[in-house]
Amino acid sequence: MSDTATLEINGEKYELPLVTGTENEVAIDIKALRGASGLITLDPGYKNSGSCESGVTFLDGEKGILRYRGYSIEELAEKADFLEVTYLLIFGELPTAEELQKFHADIMDNSMVDEDVHKILDAFPKNAHPMGVLSSLTSGLIAFHPSSVNIDSSEDMYQAIVRILGKFPVLVAWVMRKKMGLPLNYGSKKLGYVENIMKMMFEQPNEDYEMNEIVKNALDKLLILHADHEQNCSTSTVRIVGSSHAGLFVSLSAGISALWGPLHGGANQAVLEMLEAIKEDGGDTKKYMAKAKDKSDPFRLMGFGHRVYKNFDPRARIIKKAADEVLGDLGVVDPILDIAKGLEQEALSDPYFVDRKLYPNVDFYSGIIYRAMGIPVEMFTVMFALGRLPGWIAQWREMRLRKEPIGRPRQLYIGETERSFKQISER
Ligand code: SDX
């Protein structure tokens, strides 16, 4: 293959370099395009545009491949735990036992949250959506840790990373406990990372907390499956906010807000609400399939479709299997699991979905497991954020270490051409 692409415009030829990644993907490098030709490219939603070079996560949407730092999601979900995957995504290698022990200790040394954060949390009404509260508290942490704003050294970076990895789970637990009317609490340094999260989320003040291994293992796997996904909407948000050299916490807060959208991470809550509506409607999946295909109807089959996966989403395959296992192990019978499976079967044989390559994505089955764990539906996207935290951190860190320029896209102006001001009496 040639190492350049030739663009011919009005008889003028422009040679643009081709760059090839380690998985043999090829991109046209257009960094010099506007300077050479005066032209820009236009690509709403960036469906055809790469924003960066990254070594964190590779996915192949046609083949349903997802790898974190070269390790397949199937292997990691089966053999690793969430803290190991967190370390791998951020620092690029699986940790040794000593590295993991120090990482965990450094994180737990940062797992207290200033009691004054309660005052911010208390200011929210009980019915506030947890994602809005979490985004605000994450940004609010900056006031208590100003040193995490200007990250000018690798030590600053490491301290900001272990600080947010220690405090974010506390914020997640507090947001859930506030919604459930439970007293805010702390975990225990003696526990593993995910065990500690569970204790903070689920312990009841009037009984000794007993760890449920089934739930712990399922939560660990779900967090791994959500940990990173290359340049998705929320990760791109974290990167572009961080590219202005805004601090890590405020960049993460922006990512939480982007993830909240129902077209993105908010879909896991929307899927449960959709499945509940179908159940209330007598389980009439055909009616909802018709609505999803009706262009005049804004309804979409939530949890279906993906910008990149035009085959199965490998995470959805693992989560679907886990849903059967977890509900079976917990002895939970949830009719919406059968409704979900029925919907999937219908869609997989319906030309509308098959022609558009719409398959279940990561959000389609995850909520069924969260609900079986006793997590409120409004907390589902918060759980997505908890899982995605390491990926956001890893991508933000890579962007800063590579000294990426501030993100500032161009546009094609389609507004009014120049015109003179009119006094109000003339309008
Ligand atoms: C996540 O990017 C990531 O990696 C995200 C994520 C991650 O880990 O970070 O994987 C997590 O966000 C998963 C996606 C969760 N969202 C949903 O489940 C919401 C429902 N899905 C859709 O809204 C949609 O599929 C998107 C947003 C996910 C993708 O949208 P695209 O790539 O912009 O595709 P599109 O909207 O252009 O759709 C192409 C066609 C259209 O029909 P035509 O105009 O060609 O006739 O497919 C149709 C769409 O109307 N379509 C759907 C549909 N999804 C797409 N029709 C019905 N139901 C759907 N769910």
GROMACS .gro file of C-alpha atoms in nm, residues 11 16 21 67 71 75 102 121 130 153-154 157-158 169 175 229 273 284 297 346 371 375 381:
model
   23
   11GLY     CA    1  -0.699   2.019  -1.080
   16LEU     CA    2  -0.169   1.334   0.246
   21GLY     CA    3  -0.167   0.144   1.360
   67ARG     CA    4  -0.899  -0.562   2.407
   71TYR     CA    5  -0.567  -0.842   2.652
   75GLU     CA    6  -0.985  -1.325   2.928
  102LYS     CA    7   0.095  -0.080   4.685
  121LEU     CA    8  -2.487   1.627   4.911
  130PRO     CA    9  -2.783   1.039   4.098
  153SER     CA   10   0.460   1.603   3.733
  154SER     CA   11   0.420   1.225   3.724
  157MET     CA   12  -0.056   1.264   3.827
  158TYR     CA   13  -0.021   0.952   4.042
  169PRO     CA   14  -1.654   0.482   4.520
  175VAL     CA   15  -2.529   0.909   4.626
  229HIS     CA   16  -1.418   0.165   2.521
  273GLU     CA   17  -3.779   0.133   3.186
  284ASP     CA   18  -4.628  -0.724   2.365
  297ASP     CA   19  -4.208   0.745   1.629
  346GLU     CA   20  -3.715  -1.104   1.733
  371ARG     CA   21  -3.166  -0.486   3.974
  375ILE     CA   22  -2.944  -0.144   4.298
  381THR     CA   23  -2.570   0.473   3.493
   0.00000   0.00000   0.00000
